[in-house]
Structure formats: C-alpha cells, structure tokens
Coordinates of N, CA and C in Angstrom, one line a residue:
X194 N 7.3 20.8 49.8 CA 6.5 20.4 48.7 C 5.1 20.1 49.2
X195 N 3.8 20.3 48.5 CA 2.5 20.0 48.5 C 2.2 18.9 48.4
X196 N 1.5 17.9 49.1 CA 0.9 16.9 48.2 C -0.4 17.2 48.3
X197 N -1.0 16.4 47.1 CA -2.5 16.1 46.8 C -2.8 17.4 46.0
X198 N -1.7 17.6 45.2 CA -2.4 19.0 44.3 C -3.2 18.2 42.8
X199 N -3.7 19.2 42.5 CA -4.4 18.6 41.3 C -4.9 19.9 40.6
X200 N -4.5 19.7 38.9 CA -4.3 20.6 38.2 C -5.5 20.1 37.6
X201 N -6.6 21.7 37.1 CA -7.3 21.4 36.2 C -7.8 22.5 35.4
X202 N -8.4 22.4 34.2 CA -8.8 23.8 33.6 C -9.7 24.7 34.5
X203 N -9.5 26.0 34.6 CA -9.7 27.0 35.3 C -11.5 27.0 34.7
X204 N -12.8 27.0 35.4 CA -14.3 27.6 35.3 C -14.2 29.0 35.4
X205 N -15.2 30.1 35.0 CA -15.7 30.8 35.5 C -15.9 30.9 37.5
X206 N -16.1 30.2 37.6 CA -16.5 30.0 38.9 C -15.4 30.3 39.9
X207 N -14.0 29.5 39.2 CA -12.7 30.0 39.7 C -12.4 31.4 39.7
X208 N -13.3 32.2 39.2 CA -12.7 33.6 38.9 C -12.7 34.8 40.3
X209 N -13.4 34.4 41.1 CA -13.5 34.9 42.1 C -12.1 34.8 43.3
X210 N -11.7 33.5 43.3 CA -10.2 32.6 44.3 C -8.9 33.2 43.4
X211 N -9.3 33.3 42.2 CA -8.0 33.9 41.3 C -7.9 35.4 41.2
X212 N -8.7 36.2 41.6 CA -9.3 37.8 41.5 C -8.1 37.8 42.9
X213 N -8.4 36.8 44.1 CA -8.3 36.8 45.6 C -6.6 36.7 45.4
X214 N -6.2 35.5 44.5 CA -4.7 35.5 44.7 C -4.1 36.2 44.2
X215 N -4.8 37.1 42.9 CA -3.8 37.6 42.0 C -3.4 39.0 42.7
X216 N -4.3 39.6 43.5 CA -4.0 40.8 43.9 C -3.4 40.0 45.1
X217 N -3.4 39.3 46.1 CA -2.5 39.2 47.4 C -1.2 39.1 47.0
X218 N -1.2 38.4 45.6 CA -0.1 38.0 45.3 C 0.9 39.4 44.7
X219 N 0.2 40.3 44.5 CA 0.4 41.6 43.8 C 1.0 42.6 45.0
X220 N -0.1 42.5 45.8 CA 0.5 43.6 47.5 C 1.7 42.9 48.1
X221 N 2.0 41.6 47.9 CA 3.2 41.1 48.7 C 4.4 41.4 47.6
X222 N 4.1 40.5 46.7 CA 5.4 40.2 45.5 C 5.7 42.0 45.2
X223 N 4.9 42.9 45.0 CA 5.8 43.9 44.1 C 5.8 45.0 45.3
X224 N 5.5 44.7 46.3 CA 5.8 45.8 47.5 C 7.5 46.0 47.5
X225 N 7.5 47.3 47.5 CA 8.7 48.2 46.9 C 9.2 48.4 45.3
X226 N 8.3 47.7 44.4 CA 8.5 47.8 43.1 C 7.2 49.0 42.6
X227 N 6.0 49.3 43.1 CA 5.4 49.7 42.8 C 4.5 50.4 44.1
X228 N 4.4 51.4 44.0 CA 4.1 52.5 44.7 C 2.9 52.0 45.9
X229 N 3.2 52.0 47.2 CA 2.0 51.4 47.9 C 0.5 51.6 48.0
X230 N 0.4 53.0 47.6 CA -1.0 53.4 47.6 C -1.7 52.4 46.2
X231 N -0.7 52.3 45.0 CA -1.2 51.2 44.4 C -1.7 50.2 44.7
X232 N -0.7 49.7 45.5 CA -1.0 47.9 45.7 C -2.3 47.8 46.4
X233 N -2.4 48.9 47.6 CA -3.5 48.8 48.8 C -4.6 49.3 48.1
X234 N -4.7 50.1 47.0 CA -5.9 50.4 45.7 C -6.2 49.1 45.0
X235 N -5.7 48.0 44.9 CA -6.1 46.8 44.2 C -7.7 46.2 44.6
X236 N -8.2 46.0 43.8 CA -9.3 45.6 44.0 C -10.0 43.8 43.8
X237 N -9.5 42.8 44.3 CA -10.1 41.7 44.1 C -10.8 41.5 43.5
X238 N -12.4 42.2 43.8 CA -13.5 42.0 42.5 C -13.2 42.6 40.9
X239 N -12.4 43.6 40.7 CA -12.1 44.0 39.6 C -11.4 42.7 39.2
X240 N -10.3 42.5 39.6 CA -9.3 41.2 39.1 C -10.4 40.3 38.8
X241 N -11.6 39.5 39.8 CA -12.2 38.6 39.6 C -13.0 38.8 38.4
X242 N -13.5 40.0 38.0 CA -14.5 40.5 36.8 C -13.6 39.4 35.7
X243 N -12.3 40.2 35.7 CA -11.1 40.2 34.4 C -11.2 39.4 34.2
X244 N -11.0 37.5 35.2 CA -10.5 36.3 35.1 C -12.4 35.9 34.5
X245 N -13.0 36.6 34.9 CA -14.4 35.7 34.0 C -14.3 35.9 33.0
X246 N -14.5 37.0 32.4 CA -14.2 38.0 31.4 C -13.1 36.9 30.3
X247 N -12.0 36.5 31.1 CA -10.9 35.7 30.4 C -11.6 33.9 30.1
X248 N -12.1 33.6 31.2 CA -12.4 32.3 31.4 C -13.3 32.3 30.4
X249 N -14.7 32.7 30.4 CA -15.4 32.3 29.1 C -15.0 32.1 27.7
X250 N -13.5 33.2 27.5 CA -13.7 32.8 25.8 C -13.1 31.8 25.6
X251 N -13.4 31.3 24.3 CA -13.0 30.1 23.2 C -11.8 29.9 23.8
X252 N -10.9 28.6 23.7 CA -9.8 28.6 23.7 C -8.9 29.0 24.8
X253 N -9.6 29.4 26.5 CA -8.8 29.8 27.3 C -8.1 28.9 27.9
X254 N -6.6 29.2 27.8 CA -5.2 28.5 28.8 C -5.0 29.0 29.9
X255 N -6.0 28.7 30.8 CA -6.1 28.9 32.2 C -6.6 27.6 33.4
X256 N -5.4 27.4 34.1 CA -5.5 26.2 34.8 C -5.3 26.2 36.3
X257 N -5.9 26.3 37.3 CA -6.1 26.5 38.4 C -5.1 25.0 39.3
X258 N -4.6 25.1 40.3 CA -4.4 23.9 41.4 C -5.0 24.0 42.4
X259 N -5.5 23.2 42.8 CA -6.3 23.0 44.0 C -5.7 21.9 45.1
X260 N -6.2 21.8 46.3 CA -5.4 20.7 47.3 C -6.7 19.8 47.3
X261 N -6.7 18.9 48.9 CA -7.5 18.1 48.4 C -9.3 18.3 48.9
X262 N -9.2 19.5 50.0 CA -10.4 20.2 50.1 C -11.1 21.1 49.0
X263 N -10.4 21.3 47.8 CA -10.6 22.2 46.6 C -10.6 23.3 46.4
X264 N -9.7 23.9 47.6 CA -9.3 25.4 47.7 C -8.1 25.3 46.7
X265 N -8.4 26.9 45.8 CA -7.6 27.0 44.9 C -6.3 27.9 45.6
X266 N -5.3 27.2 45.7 CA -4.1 27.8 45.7 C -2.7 28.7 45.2
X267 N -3.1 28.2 43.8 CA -2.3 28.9 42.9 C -3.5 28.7 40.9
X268 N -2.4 29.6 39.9 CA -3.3 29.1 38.9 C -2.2 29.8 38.1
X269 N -2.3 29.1 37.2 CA -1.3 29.7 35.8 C -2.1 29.9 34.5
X270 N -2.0 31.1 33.7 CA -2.4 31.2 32.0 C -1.9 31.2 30.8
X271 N -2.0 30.5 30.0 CA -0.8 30.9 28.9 C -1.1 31.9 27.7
X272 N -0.9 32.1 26.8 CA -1.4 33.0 25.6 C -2.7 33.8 25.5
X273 N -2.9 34.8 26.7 CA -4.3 35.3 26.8 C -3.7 36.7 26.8
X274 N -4.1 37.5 26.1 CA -3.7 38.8 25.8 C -4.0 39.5 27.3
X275 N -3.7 40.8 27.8 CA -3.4 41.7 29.4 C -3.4 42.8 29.0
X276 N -4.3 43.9 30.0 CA -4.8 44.7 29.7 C -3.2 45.5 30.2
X277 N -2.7 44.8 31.0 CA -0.9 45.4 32.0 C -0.2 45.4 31.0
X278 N -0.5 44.6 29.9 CA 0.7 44.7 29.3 C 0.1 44.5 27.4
X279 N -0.6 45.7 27.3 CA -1.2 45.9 26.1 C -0.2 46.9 25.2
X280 N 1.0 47.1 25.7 CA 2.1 48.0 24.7 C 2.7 47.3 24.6
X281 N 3.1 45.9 24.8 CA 3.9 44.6 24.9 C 4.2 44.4 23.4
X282 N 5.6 44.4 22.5 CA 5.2 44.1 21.0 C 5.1 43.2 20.7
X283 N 5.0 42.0 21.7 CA 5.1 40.5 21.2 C 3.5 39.9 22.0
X284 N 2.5 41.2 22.1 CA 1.4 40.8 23.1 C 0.5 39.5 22.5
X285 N 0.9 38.9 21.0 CA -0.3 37.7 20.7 C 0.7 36.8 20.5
X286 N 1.9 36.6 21.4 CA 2.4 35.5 21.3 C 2.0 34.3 22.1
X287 N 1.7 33.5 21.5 CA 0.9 32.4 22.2 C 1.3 31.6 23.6
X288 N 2.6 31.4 23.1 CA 3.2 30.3 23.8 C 4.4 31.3 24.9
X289 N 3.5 31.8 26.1 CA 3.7 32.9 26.8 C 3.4 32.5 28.2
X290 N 3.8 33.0 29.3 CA 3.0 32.4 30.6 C 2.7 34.0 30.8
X291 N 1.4 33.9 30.6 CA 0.6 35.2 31.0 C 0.7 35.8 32.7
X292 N 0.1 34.7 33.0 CA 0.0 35.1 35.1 C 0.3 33.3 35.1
X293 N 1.1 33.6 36.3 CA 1.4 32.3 37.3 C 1.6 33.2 38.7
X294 N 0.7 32.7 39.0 CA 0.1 33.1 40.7 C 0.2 32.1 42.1
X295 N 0.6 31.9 42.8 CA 0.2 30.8 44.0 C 0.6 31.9 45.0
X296 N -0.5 31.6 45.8 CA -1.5 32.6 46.9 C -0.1 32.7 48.2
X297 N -0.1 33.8 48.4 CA 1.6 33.6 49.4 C 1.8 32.8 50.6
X298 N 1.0 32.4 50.9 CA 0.9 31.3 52.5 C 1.8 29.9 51.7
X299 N 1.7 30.4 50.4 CA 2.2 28.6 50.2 C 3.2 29.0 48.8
X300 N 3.7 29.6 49.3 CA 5.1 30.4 48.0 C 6.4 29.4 49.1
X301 N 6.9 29.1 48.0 CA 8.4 28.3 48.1 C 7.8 27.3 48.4
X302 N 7.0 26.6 48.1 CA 6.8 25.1 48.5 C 6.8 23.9 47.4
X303 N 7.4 24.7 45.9 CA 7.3 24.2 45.0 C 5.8 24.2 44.1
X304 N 4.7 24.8 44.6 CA 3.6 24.7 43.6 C 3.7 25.6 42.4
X305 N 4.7 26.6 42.4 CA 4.6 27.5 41.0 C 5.6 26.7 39.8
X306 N 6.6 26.0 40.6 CA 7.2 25.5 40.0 C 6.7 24.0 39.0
X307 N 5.5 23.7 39.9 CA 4.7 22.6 39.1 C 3.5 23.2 38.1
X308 N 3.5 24.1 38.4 CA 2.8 24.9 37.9 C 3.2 25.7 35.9
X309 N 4.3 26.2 36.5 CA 5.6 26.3 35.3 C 5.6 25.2 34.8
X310 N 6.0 24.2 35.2 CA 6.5 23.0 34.8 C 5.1 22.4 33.3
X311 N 4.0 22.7 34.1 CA 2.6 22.5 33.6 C 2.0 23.3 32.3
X312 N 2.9 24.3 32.6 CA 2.6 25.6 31.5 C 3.3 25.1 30.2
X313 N 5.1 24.5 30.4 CA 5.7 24.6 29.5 C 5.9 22.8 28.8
X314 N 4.9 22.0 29.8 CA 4.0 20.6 28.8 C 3.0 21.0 28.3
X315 N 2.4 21.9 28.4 CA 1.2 22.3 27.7 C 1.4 23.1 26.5
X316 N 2.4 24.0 26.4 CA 2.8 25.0 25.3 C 3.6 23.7 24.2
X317 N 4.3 22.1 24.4 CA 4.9 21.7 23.6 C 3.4 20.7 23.2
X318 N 2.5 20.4 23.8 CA 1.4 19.8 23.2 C 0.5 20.6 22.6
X319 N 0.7 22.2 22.5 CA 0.0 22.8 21.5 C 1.1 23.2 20.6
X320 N 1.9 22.8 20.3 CA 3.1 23.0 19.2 C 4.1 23.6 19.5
X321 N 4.7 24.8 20.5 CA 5.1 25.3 20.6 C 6.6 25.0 21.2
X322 N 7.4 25.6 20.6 CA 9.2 24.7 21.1 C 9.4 26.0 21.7
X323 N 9.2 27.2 22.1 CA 9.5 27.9 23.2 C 8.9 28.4 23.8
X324 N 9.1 28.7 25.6 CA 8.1 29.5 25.9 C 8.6 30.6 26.5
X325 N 7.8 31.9 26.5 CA 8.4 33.0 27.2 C 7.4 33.7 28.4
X326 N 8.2 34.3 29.0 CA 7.5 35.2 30.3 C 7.7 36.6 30.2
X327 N 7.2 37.5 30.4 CA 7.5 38.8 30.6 C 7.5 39.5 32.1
X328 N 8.4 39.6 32.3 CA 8.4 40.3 34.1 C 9.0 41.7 34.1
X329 N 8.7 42.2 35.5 CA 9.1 43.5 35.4 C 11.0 43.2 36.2
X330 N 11.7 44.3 35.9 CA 12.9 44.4 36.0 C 12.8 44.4 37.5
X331 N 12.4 45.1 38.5 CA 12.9 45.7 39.5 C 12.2 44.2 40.4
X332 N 11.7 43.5 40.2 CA 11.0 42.4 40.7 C 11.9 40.9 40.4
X333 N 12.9 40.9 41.4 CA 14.5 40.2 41.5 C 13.7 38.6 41.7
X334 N 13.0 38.5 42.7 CA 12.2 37.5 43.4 C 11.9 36.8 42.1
X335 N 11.1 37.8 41.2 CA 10.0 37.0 39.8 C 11.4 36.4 38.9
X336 N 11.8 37.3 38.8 CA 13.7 37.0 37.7 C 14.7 35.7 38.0
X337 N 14.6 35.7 39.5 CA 15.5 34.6 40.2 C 14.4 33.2 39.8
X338 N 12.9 32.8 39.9 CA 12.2 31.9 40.0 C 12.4 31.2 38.4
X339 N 12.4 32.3 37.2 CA 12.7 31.9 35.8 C 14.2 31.6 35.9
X340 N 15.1 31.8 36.4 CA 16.4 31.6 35.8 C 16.8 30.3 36.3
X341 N 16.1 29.6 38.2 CA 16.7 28.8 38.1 C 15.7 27.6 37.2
X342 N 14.4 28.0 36.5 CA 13.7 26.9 36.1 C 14.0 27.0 34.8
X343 N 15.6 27.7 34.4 CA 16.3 27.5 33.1 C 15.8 28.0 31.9
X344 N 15.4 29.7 32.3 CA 14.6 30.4 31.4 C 16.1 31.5 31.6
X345 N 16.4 32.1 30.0 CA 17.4 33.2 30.0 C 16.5 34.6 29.3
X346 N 17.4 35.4 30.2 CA 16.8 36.9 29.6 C 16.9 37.1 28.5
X347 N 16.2 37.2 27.3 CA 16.8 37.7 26.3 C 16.4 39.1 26.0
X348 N 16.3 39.9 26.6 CA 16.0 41.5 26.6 C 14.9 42.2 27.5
X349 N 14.6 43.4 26.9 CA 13.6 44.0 27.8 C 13.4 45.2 27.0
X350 N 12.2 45.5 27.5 CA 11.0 46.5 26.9 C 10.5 47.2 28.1
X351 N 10.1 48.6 27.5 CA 9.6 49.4 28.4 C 8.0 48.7 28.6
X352 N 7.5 49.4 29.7 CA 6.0 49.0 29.3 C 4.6 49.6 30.7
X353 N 4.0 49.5 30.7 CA 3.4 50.3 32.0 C 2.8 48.8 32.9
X354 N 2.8 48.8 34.1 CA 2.5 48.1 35.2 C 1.6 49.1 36.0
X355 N 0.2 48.0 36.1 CA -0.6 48.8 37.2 C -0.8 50.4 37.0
X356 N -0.6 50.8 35.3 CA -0.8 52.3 35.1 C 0.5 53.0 35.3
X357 N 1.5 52.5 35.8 CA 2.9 53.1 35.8 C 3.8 52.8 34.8
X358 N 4.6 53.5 34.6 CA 5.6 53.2 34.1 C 7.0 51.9 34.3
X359 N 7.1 50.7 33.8 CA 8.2 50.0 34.2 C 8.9 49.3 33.4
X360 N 10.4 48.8 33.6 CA 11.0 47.7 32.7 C 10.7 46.5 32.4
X361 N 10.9 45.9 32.0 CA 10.4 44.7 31.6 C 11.9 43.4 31.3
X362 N 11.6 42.8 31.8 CA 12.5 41.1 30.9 C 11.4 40.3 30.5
X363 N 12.1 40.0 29.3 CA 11.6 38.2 28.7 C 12.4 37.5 29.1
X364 N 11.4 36.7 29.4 CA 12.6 35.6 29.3 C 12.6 34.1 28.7
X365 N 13.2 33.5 28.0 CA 12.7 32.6 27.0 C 13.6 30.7 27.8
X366 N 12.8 30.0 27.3 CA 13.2 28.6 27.6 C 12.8 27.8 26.1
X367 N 13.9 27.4 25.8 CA 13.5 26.6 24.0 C 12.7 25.2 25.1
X368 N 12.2 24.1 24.3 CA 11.6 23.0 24.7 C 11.8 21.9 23.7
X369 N 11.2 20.9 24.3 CA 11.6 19.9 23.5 C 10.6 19.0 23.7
X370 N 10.4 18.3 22.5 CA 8.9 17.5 22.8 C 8.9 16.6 24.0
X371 N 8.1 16.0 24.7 CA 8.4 15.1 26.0 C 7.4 13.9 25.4
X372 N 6.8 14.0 24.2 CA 5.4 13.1 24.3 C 4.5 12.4 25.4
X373 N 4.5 13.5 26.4 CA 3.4 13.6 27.5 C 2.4 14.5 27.5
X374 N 1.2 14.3 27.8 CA 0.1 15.7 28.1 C 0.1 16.4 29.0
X375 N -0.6 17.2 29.2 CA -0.8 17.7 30.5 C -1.4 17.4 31.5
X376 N -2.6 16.0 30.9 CA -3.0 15.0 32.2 C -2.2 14.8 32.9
X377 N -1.0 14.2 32.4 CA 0.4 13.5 33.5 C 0.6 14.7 34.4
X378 N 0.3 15.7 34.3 CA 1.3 16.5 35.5 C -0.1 16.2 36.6
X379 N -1.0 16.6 36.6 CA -1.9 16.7 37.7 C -1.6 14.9 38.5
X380 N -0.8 14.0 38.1 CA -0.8 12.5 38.4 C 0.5 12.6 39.4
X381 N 1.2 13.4 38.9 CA 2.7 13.5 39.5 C 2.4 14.3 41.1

C-alpha cells in the first residue's frame, strides 16, 4: 500500500504526467495483446494533447493521485466519451470508468484499487447505482483487477483498440448509496 496519496480533480496542467502514464501503462499492460510495433508507435504527446483536449471541457470526471512530492502516479476518468472506443453502443454512458491508469513502478500496491474505489463514490454522488468498465478480452490482468473489486461480465462487443480490431467485456458493479463524497476518499 501507498501512503500519503491524495486525490484531486485532474488540471490541464496534469495533462502532460497522464499523456506519460497512459501510454507506459499501454506498452507494458497490453504487450502481447496488441501488436508491438503499435505500442513502441505510441506517442505521449499525442495522449497528452487528448487529456487537455478532455480536461478543459465543462463537466470533466477526471481525477489524478499524487504522493506527497506531487508527482502524479496514477489517475482515473469517468463518463468522458474515447476516440478507442467510438463504436462502443453504450459510448454516452455516464457512469463508466473511462481510463484508470497508475504508472507501472507502482501497480499492485493498491493505488488503482483506491482509485476504483473513488470512481465508484463518485458515480453514487452523481446519481448513478451502477458502474461499468469496458476492457478488452485478451487483457486477463485488466479482467482479473474488475472481478476481484466485484464487478461481473455482463457481455462483450466487438470494437477497435489502437486502430485494430478487438473484443471487448463490460463489466458492471450495481452500487449502493454510502452517503459519503468523494472528499472522504482523498482522507482515507
């Protein structure tokens, strides 16, 4: 486990450290799921453009963790539409975890899990009693992390990854009100 994380809404400014994780986190996690000359093609500044691009508008559910020097480590999004997954038929569902990312030096140490955890107090304080994920099939690692934080498959859809072709699971967790915010998690 981490201490001294602290969760907060994602700036602009973050877009650069989240551009950084989301592709390292891309060349490690789907190496063998997706063609290498892909992953080693990824481009950090493109990702980083995206997450500005995301961060400015109205209404963005994007929340960064930081330790206690304010290096961003991981970051999670909820209901933000994706250019990956723009054939998705459920792509404006709100109460969704878009990207949950923590940078791989610090994978298994429980921060995605607080992170998740943070996603699915935040989707019951904007109203929402379930939340879903969409992952790709061949990505056991992404599938095992939702099932033991008591999310079940409820199907799958074709859909393109990174310009390829791949399967897809949902996977859904009903909820239940906690009458906590999402202040409390950054406290815990």
């Amino acid at each position: 486990m981490i201490d001294g994380i602290l969760l907060r809404r994602a700036e602009s400014e973050d877009a650069w450290a989240m551009g950084v994780i989301e592709t390292a986190c891309w060349r490690v996690g789907y190496a063998g799921v997706l063609p290498q000359p892909v992953l080693e093609g990824l481009d950090e500044s493109i990702r980083a453009k995206r997450w500005q691009r995301i961060l400015r508008r109205a209404g963005s559910e994007a929340w960064v963790a930081q330790n206690l020097e304010g290096r961003i480590l991981g970051f999670t999004a909820l209901g933000l539409p994706s250019e990956e997954w723009e054939d998705e038929p459920d792509a404006q569902d709100e109460h969704r975890v878009r990207s949950l990312f923590v940078a791989p030096p610090y994978w298994r140490l429980g921060l995605g899990s607080k992170l998740l955890k943070w996603a699915e107090e935040q989707t019951v304080v904007l109203g929402g009693q379930h939340i879903l994920a969409r992952v790709p099939r061949d990505a056991a690692w992404v599938r095992t992390f939702y099932e033991r934080a008591g999310y079940t498959d409820i199907g799958g859809s074709a859909g393109r990854l990174a310009g390829h072709s791949a399967a897809f699971a949902t996977y859904e967790k009903l909820l239940e009100p906690t009458g906590s915010d999402a202040s409390t998690v950054s406290d815990s």
